[in-house]
Short mmCIF file of C-alpha atoms in Angstrom, two decimals:
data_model
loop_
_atom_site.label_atom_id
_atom_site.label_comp_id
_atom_site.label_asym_id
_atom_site.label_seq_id
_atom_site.Cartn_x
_atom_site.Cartn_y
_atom_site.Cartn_z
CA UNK A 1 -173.19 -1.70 -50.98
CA UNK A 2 -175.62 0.87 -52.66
CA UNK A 3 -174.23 4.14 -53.74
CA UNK A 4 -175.99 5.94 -51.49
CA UNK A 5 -173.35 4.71 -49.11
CA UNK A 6 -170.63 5.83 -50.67
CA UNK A 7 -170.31 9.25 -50.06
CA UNK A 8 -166.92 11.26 -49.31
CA UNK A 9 -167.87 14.88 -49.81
CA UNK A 10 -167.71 15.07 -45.63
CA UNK A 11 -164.28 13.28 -45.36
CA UNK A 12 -160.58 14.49 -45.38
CA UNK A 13 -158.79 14.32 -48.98
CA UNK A 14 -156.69 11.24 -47.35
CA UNK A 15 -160.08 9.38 -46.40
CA UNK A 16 -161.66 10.03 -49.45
CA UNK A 17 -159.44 8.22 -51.33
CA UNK A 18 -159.34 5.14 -48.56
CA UNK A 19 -163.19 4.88 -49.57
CA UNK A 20 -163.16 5.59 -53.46
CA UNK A 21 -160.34 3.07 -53.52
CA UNK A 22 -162.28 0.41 -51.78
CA UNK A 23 -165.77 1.05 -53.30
CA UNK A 24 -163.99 1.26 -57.16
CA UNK A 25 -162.64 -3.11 -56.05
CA UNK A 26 -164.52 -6.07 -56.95
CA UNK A 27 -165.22 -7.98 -53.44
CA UNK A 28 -161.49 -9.97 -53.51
CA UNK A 29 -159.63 -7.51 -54.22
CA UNK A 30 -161.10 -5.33 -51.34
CA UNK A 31 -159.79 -7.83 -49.07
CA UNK A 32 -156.07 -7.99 -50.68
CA UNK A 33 -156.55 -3.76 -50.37
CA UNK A 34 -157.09 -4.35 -46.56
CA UNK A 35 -154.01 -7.07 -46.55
CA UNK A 36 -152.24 -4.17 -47.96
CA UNK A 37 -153.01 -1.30 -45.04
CA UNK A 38 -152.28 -4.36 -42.57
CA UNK A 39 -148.40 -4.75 -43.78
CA UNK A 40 -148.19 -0.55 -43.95
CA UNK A 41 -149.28 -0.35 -40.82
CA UNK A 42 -146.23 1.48 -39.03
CA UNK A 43 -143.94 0.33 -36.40
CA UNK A 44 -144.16 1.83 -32.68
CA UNK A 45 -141.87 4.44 -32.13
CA UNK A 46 -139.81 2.98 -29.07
CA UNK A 47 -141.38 5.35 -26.47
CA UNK A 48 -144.42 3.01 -26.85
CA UNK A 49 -143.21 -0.13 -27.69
CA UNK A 50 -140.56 -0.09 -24.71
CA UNK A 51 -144.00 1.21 -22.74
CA UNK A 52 -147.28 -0.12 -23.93
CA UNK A 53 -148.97 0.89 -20.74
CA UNK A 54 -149.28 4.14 -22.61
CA UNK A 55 -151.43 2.82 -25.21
CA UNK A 56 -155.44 2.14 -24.61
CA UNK A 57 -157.06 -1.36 -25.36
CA UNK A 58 -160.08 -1.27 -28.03
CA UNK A 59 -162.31 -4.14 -26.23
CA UNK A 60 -164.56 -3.92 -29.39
CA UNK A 61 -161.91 -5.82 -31.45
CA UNK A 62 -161.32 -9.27 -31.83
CA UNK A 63 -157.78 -9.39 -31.23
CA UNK A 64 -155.40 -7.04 -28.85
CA UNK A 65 -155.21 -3.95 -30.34
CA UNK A 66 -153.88 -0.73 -28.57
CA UNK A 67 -153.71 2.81 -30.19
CA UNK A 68 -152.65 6.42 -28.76
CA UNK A 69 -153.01 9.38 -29.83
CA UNK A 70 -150.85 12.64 -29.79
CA UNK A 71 -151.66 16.29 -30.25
CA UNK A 72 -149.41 18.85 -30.98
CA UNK A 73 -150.97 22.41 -30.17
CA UNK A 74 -154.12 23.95 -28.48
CA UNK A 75 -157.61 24.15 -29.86
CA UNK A 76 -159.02 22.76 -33.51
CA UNK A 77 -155.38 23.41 -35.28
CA UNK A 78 -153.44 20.80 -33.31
CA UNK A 79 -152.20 18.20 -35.13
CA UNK A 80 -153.16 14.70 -34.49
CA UNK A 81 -150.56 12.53 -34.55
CA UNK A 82 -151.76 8.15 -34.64
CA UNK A 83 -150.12 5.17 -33.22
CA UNK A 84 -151.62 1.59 -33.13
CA UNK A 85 -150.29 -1.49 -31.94
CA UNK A 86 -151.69 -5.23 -33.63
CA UNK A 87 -150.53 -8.41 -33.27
CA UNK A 88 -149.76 -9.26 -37.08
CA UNK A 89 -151.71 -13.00 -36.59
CA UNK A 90 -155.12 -10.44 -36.33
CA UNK A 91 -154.89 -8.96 -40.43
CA UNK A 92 -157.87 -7.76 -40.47
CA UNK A 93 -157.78 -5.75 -36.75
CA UNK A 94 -154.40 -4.39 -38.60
CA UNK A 95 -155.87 -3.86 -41.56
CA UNK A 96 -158.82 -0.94 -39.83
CA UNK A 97 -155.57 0.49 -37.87
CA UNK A 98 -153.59 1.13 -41.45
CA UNK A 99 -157.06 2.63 -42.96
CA UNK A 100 -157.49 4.75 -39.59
CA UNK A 101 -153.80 5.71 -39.86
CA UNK A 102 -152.75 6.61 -42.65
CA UNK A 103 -156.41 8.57 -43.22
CA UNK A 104 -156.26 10.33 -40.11
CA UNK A 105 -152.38 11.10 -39.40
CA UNK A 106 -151.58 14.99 -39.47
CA UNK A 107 -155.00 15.92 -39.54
CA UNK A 108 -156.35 18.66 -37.19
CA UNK A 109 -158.63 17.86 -34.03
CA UNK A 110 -161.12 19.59 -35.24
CA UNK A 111 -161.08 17.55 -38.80
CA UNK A 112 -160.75 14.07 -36.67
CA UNK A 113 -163.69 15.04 -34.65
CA UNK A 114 -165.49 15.89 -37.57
CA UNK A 115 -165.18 12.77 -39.38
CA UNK A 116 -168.39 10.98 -39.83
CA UNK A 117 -168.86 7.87 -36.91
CA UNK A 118 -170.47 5.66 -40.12
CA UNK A 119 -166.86 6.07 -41.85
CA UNK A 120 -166.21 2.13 -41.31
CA UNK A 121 -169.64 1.37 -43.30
CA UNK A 122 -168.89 3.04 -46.47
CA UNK A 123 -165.83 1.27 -46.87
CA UNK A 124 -167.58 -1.91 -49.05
CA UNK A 125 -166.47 -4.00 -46.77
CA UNK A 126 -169.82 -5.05 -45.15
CA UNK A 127 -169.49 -8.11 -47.71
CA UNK A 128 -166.15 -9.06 -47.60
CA UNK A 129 -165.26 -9.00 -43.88
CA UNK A 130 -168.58 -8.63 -42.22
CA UNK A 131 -170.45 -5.96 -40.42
CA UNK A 132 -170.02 -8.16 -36.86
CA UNK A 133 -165.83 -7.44 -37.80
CA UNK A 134 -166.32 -3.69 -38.95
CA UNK A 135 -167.38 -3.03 -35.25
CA UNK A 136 -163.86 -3.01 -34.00
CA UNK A 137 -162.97 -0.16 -36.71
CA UNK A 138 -165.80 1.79 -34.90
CA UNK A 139 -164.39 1.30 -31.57
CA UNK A 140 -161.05 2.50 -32.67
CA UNK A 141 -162.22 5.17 -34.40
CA UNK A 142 -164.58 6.00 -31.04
CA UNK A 143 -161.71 5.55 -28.78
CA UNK A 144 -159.31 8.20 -30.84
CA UNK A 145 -161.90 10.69 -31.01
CA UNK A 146 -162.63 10.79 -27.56
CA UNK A 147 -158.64 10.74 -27.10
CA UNK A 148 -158.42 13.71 -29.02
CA UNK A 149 -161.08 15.57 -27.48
CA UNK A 150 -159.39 14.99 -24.01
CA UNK A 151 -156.22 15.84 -25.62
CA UNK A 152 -157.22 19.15 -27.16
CA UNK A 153 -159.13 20.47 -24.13
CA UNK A 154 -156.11 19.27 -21.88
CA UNK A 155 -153.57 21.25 -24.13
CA UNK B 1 -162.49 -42.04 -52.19
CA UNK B 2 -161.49 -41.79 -48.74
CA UNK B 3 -157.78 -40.96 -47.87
CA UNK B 4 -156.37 -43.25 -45.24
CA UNK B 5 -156.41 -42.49 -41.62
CA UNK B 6 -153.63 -41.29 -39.84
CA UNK B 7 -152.45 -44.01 -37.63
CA UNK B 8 -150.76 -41.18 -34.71
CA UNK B 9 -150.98 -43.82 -31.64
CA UNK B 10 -151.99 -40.29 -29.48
CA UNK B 11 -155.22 -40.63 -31.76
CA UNK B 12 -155.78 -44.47 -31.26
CA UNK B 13 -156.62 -43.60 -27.83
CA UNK B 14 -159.44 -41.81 -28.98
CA UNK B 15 -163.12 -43.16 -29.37
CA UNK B 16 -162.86 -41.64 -33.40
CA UNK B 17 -159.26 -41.28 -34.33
CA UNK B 18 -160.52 -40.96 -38.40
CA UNK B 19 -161.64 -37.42 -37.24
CA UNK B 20 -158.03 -35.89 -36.47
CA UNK B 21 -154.73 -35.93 -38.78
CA UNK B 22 -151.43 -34.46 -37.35
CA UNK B 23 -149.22 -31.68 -39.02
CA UNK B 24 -147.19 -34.41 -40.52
CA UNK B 25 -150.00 -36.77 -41.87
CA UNK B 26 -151.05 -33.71 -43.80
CA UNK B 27 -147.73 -32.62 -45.21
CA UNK B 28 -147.21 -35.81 -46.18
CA UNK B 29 -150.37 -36.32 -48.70
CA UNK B 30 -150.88 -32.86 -49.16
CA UNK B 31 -152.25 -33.30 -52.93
CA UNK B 32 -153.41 -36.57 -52.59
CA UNK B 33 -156.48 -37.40 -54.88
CA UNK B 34 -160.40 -37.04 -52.68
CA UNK B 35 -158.45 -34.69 -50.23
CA UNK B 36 -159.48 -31.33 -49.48
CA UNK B 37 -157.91 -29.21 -47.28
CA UNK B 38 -160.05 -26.06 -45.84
CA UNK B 39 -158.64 -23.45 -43.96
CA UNK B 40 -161.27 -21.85 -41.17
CA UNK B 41 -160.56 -18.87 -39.05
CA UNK B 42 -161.89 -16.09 -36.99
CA UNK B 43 -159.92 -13.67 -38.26
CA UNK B 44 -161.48 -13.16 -41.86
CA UNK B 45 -158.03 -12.50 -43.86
CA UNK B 46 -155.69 -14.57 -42.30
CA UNK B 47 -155.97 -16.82 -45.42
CA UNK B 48 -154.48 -14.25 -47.39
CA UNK B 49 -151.42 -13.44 -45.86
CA UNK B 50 -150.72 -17.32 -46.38
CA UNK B 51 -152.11 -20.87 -45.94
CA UNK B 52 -151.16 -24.15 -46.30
CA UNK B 53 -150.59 -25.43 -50.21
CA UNK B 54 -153.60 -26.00 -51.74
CA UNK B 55 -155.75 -25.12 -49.29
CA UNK B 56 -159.09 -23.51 -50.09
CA UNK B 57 -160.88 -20.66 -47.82
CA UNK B 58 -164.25 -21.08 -45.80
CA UNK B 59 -165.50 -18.46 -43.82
CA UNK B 60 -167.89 -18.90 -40.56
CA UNK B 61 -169.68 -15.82 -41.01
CA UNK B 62 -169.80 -15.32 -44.64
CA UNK B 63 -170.04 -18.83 -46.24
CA UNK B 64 -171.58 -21.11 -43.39
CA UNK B 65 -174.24 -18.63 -41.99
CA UNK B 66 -177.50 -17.16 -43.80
CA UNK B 67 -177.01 -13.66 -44.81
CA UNK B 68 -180.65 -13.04 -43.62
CA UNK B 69 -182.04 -15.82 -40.92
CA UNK B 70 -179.54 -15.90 -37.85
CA UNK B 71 -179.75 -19.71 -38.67
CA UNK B 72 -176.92 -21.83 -41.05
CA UNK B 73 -177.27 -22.32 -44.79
CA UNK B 74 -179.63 -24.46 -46.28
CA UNK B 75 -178.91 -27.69 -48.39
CA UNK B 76 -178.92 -25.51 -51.47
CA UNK B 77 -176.18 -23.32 -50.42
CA UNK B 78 -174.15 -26.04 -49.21
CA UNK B 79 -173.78 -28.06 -52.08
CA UNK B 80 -173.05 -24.69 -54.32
CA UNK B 81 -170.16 -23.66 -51.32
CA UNK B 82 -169.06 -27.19 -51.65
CA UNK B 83 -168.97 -27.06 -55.23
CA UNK B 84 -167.47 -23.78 -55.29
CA UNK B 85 -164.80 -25.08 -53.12
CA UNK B 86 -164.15 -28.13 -55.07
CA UNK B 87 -165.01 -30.57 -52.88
CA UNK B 88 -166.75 -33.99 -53.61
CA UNK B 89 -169.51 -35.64 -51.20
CA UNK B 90 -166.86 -38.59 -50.93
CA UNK B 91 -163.86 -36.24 -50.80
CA UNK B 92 -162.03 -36.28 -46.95
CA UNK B 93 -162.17 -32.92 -45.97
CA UNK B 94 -159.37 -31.39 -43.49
CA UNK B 95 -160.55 -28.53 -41.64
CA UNK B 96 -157.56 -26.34 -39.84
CA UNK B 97 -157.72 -22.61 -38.18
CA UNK B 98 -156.67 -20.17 -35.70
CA UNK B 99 -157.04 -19.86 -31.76
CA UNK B 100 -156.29 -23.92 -31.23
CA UNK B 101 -159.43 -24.62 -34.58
CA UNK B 102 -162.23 -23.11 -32.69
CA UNK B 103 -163.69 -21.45 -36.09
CA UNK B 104 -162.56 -25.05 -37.95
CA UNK B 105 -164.20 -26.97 -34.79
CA UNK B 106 -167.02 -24.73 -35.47
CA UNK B 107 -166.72 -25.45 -39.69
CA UNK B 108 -166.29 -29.90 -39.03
CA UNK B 109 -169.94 -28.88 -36.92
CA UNK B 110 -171.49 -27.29 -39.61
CA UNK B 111 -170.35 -29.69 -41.92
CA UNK B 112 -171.88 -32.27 -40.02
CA UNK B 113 -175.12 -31.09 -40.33
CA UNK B 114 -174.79 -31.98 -43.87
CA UNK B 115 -173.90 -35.62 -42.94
CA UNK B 116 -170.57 -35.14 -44.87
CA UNK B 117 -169.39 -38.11 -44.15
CA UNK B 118 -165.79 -37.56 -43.57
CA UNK B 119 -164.86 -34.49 -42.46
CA UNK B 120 -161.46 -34.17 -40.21
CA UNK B 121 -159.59 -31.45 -37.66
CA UNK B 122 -155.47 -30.99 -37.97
CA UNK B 123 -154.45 -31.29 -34.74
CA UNK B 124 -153.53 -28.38 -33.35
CA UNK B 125 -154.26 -26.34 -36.34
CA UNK B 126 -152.73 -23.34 -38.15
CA UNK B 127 -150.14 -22.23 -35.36
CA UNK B 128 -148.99 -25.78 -35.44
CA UNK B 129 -148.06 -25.82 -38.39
CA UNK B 130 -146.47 -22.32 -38.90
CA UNK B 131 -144.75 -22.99 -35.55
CA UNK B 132 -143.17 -26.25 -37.44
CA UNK B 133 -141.87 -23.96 -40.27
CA UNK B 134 -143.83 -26.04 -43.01
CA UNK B 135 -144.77 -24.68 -46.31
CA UNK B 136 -147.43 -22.03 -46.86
CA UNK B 137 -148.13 -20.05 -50.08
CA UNK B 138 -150.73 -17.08 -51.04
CA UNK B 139 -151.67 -18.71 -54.11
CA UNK B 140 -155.46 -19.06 -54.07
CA UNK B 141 -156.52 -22.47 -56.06
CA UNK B 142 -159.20 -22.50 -58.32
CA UNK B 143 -160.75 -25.71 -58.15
CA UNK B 144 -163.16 -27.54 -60.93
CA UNK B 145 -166.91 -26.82 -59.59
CA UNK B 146 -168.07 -30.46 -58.21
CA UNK B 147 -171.78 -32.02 -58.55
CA UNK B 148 -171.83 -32.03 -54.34
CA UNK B 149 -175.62 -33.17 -53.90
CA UNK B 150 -178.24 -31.22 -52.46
CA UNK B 151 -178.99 -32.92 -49.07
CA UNK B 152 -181.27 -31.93 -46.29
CA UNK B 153 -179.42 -30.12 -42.91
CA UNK B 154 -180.51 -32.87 -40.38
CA UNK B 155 -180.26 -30.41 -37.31
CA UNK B 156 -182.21 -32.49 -34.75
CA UNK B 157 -178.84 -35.15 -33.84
CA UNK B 158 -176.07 -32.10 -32.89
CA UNK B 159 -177.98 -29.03 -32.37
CA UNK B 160 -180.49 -27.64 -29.54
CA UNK B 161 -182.43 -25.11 -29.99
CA UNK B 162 -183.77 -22.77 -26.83
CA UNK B 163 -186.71 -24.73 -26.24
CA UNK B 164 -184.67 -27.71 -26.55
CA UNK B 165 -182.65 -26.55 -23.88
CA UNK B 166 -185.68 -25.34 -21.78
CA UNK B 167 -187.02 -28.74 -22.07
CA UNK B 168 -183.21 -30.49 -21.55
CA UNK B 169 -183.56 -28.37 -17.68
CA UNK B 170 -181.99 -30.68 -15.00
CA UNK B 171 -180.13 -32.97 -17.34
CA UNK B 172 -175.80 -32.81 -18.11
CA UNK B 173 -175.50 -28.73 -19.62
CA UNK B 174 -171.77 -27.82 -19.98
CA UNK B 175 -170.86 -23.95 -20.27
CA UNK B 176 -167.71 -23.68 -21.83
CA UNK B 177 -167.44 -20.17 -21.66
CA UNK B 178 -165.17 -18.30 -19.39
CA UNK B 179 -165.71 -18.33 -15.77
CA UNK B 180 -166.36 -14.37 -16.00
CA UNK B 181 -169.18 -14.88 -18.37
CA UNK B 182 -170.48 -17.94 -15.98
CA UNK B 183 -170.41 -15.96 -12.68
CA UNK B 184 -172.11 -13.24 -14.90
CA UNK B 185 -169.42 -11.04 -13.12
CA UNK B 186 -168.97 -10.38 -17.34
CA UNK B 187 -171.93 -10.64 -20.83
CA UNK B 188 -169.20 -11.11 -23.04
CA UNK B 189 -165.60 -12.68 -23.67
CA UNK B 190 -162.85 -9.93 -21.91
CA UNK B 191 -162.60 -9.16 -25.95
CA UNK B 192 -165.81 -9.35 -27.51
CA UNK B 193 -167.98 -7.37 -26.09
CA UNK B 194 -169.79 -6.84 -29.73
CA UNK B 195 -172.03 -9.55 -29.21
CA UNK B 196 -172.70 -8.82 -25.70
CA UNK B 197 -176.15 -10.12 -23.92
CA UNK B 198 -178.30 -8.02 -21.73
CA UNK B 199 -178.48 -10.45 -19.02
CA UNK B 200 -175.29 -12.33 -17.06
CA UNK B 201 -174.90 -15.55 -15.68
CA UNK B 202 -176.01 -19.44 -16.94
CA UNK B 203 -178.26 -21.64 -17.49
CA UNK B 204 -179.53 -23.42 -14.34
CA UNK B 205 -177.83 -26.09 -13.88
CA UNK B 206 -174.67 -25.87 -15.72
CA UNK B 207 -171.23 -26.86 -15.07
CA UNK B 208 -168.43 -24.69 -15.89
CA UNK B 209 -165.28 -26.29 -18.22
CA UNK B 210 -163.95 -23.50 -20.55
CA UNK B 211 -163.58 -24.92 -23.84
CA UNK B 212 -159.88 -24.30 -23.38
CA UNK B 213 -159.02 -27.06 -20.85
CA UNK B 214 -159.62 -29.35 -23.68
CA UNK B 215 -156.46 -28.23 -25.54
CA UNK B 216 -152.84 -28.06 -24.82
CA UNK B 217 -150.26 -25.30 -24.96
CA UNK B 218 -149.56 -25.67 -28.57
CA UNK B 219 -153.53 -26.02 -29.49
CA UNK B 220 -153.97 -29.68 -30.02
CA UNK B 221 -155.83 -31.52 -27.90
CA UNK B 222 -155.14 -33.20 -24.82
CA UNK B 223 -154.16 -36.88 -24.59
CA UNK B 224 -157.43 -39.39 -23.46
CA UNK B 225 -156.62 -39.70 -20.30
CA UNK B 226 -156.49 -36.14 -19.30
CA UNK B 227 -159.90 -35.49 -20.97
CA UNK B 228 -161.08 -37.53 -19.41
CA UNK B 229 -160.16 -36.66 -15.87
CA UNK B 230 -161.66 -33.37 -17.02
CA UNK B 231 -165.48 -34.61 -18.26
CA UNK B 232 -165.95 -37.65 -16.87
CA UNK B 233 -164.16 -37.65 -13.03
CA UNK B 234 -164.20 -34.28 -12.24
CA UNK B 235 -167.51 -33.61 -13.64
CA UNK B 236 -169.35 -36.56 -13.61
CA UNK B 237 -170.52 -37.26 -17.26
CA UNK B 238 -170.75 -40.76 -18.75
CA UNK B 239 -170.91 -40.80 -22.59
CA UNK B 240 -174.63 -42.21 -22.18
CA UNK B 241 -175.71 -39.06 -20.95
CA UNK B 242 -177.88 -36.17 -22.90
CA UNK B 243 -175.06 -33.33 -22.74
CA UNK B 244 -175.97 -29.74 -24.26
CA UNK B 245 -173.05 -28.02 -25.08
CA UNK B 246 -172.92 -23.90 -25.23
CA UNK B 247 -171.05 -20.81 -25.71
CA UNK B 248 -171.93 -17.66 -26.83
CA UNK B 249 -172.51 -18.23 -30.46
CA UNK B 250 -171.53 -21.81 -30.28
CA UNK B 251 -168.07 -21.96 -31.87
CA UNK B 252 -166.20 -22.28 -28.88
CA UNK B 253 -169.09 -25.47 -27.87
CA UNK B 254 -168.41 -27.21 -31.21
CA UNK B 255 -164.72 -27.34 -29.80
CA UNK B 256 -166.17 -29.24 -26.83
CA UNK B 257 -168.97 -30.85 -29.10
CA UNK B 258 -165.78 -32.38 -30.74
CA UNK B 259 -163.92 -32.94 -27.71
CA UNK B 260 -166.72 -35.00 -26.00
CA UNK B 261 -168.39 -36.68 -29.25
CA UNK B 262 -165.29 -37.79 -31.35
CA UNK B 263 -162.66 -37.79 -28.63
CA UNK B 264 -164.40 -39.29 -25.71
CA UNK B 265 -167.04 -41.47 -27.72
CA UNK B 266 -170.33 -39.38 -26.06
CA UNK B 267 -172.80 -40.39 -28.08
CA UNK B 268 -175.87 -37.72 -27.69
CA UNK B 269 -174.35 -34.76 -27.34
CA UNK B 270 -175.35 -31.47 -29.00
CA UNK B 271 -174.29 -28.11 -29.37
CA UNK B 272 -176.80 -25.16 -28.60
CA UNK B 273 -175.78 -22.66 -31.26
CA UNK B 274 -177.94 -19.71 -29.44
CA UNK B 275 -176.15 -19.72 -26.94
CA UNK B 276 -175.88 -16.92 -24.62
CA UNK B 277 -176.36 -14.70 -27.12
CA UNK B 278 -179.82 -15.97 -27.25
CA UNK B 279 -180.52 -16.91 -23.95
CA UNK B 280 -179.53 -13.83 -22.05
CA UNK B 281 -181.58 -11.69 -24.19
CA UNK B 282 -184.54 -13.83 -24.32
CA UNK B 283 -187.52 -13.00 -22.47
CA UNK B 284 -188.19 -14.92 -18.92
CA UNK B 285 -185.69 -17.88 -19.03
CA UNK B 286 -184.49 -18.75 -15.79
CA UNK B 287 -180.93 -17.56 -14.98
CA UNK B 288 -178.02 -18.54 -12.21
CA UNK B 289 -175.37 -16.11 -11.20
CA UNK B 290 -172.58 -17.12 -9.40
CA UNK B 291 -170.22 -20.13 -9.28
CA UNK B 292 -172.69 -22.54 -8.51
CA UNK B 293 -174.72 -24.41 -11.31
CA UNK B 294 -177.61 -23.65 -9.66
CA UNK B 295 -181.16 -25.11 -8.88
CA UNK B 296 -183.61 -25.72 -11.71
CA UNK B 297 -186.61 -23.98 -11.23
CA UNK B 298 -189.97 -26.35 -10.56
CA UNK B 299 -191.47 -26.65 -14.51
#
C-alpha cells in the first residue's frame, strides 16, 4: 500500500486511528489487529438477538452477516448508534464489523455519511486479506449509510 | 518418506483411499516425520483464531493465485511457497479447511498441478475436528525452508480452459453450482454476489449436481455407494468418460474433481477453473437457461 493511500485527514478521530493503527503493522500483525476487532466485536442487545428479523443481510459478504442501525434525533446531530451480527466461524466478516463499529458508534449522521466510501482500501489490508474479501466491508459500510440516511430523513 | 495410509474400511471402498485420512488417523501421527499438515480456508483468518498442532497456513487467494495474471502460480513460486511452508517434494501433505474442504479441495487441485505426488484431504475437515473437541493451538510454526524443486505446472491433465470447454460441447459437463445459478434465475451464489457474471444460466449441455450432494451432514464425504447412485445412475457417467467439471471460480468443482477422480476412479476428468465467472462474461458463448441441460448449438 503506497502512502498516497493512507490518508485520514477526512475521517472521524475514532477512524483515524483504525487506519494509522493498521498502516503503522507489518503484514502479520495486521491480520492478528483484525483477529482482535473480531473478538471486540459486541454482543446483540436482546431486542435483536431475540429478533433478528430486524437486522438487514449484507449479500456482499462471504458469510451471514446482519447489521442495524439506530438514530437517536432529527437531522445531521443524531447519533448513530451500530449493531452487527457474525457468526464467529467467519473472523474476518467479524473482523470489518469491529473496525465499522467501534469507528463509527456515537458518531453523527451527518459524520457517517460523510465518511469516505474508499475507507475499507486504506486500511493495508489489500495484502493481507485480499481486495476480493475487503468488498464485504464496502457493502456494510454501503448498507449503514443508506440506513442512516433513511433513518435521519424518517426521524 | 511417505507416511502410511490410513486403512478407514469407509475409504477402502474408494477407487484412491491414499488420498483421504480421518480425524483420528491424523491425531494419531500428528508430528510424524515427511508429514505436513496445511490448513486451507475461505475465510482468510480462521487460521489464527486456532488450527490444528503444527499445522502451517496456505491461502487460495494469496499464496496459490498470481497476484497479476488471473491464472495459478508458476513452478517458481511453488517451490518457494513450498519451501516457505516447510514442506519436502516427498513429504505427505494433509490438506484440511472450512465449508466441508472446498478451499482445501481447491488447495489438493492446485497442488496437483505440481505433480506433488502425495497430497491428501481430512475427511470432513476443520469442523470435524473442532466438533470432536481435539486439540488446536494459535502457535504459528516456523518451519526449516526446504530445497522443494522447481517443476513445471502440467495444466493440460486436470484443467480446461474456455476453448477447451468450447471444443469439449456435447460431451459429460457437470455444473456443480447451485440450481439458482443453473436456471440463471441467479449470477452468483445467494452470498457472493462479488464475483457476479453478467450473463445467467449454463453451459449447453450440462447436468446439474451441486457440489454439496457429494458430502454428508458433518462434511465428509459420502460412502461409495451413495456417490455413486449420484454420478453414475442418476446421471449417467462411466469413469471412461471426458467429464469437465465447473463452478464459478472452480473451488467448489475441485470438490467434485476430487469426488469423481479419487473417489469414484474417473480417470479424465478436469476442472474448468473459469468457470462462470469466465464464461458468462465472455463474448458470444452459447448459453442455456432453465432446468434443462440444453441443446448444443450446430459447431
Amino acid at each position: 500500500m503506497t502512502p498516497n493511500d493512507m490518508h485520514t485527514e477526512d475521517l472521524p478521530p475514532a477512524l483515524a486511528e483504525i487506519v494509522e493503527d493498521f498502516n503503522a503493522l507489518p503484514v502479520p500483525e495486521r491480520l492478528q489487529l483484525l483477529l482482535q476487532f473480531a473478538e471486540d466485536l459486541p454482543a446483540l442487545p436482546e431486542r435483536y438477538a431475540d429478533h433478528p428479523e430486524l437486522m438487514e443481510p449484507v449479500p456482499e459478504c462471504q458469510s451471514p452477516v446482519f447489521l442495524v442501525s439506530e438514530v437517536d434525533g432529527a437531522g445531521p446531530g443524531g447519533v448513530v448508534h451500530l449493531f452487527f451480527s457474525a457468526p464467529r466461524e467467519s473472523p474476518t466478516t467479524r473482523g470489518f464489523a469491529g473496525i465499522l463499529q467501534e469507528g463509527l458508534e456515537g458518531l453523527t449522521t451527518q459524520q457517517v455519511l460523510a465518511v469516505p466510501d474508499d475507507l475499507p482500501n486504506r486500511l493495508a489490508l489489500a495484502e493481507a486479506v485480499s481486495l476480493l474479501r475487503l468488498r464485504g466491508m464496502s457493502g456494510m459500510l454501503g448498507r449503514i449509510k443508506r440506513q442512516v440516511r433513511e433513518k435521519a430523513a424518517a426521524a | 518418506m511417505p507416511v502410511p495410509h490410513d486403512p478407514n474400511p469407509k475409504f477402502s471402498d474408494y477407487t484412491h483411499p491414499e488420498r483421504l485420512v480421518s480425524t483420528q488417523w491424523l491425531a494419531d501421527h500428528l508430528g510424524a516425520e515427511g508429514l505436513v499438515v496445511v490448513e486451507s480456508d475461505e475465510d482468510v483468518l480462521l487460521y489464527e483464531t486456532g488450527h490444528i498442532p503444527g499445522a502451517v497456513k496456505i491461502d487460495w487467494h494469496l499464496d496459490l493465485n498470481d497476484p497479476v495474471t488471473r491464472d495459478y502460480i508458476d513452478g517458481e513460486q511453488f517451490a518457494k511457497l513450498m519451501s516457505a511452508k516447510g514442506i519436502k517434494r516427498d513429504d505427505t501433505v494433509v490438506i484440511y479447511g472450512d465449508k466441508s474442504n472446498w478451499w482445501a479441495a481447491y488447495a489438493l487441485w492446485v497442488f496437483s498441478l505440481f505433480g506433488h505426488p502425495d497430497v491428501r484431504l481430512l475427511d470432513g475437515g476443520r469442523a470435524k475436528w473442532i466438533a470432536e473437541d481435539r486439540e488446536i493451538t494459535t502457535d504459528v510454526p516456523q518451519p526449516a525452508p526446504t530445497d522443494y524443486p522447481v517443476g513445471q505446472r502440467e495444466d493440460a491433465p486436470i484443467r480446461a480452459f474456455k476453448d477447451d470447454v468450447l471444443a469439449h460441447l456435447g460431451k459429460p459437463l457437470i455444473d456443480v453450482r447451485s440450481p439458482q445459478e443453473y436456471t440463471g434465475e441467479r449470477t452468483h451464489m445467494p452470498d457472493y454476489p462479488e464475483e457476479g457474471a453478467l450473463r445467467g444460466g449454463h453451459i449447453p449441455g450440462a447436468e446439474s449436481v451441486p457440489w454439496g450432494r457429494a458430502a454428508a451432514e458433518d462434511g465428509t464425504f459420502k460412502p461409495r455407494p451413495e456417490l455413486e447412485t449420484i454420478y453414475q445412475q442418476e446421471k449417467g457417467l462411466a469413469p471412461s468418460d471426458d467429464v469437465i467439471a465447473y463452478c464459478r471460480i472452480g473451488e467448489r468443482s475441485s470438490h467434485t474433481w476430487f469426488v469423481l477422480t479419487h473417489l469414484l476412479g474417473f480417470q479424465n476428468v478436469r476442472n474448468y477453473d473459469g468457470s462462470w465467472t469466465e464464461w458468462g462474461n465472455a463474448v458470444r458463448v452459447p448459453i442455456v437457461k432453465g432446468e434443462e441441460p440444453g441443446q448444443v448449438p450446430p459447431a
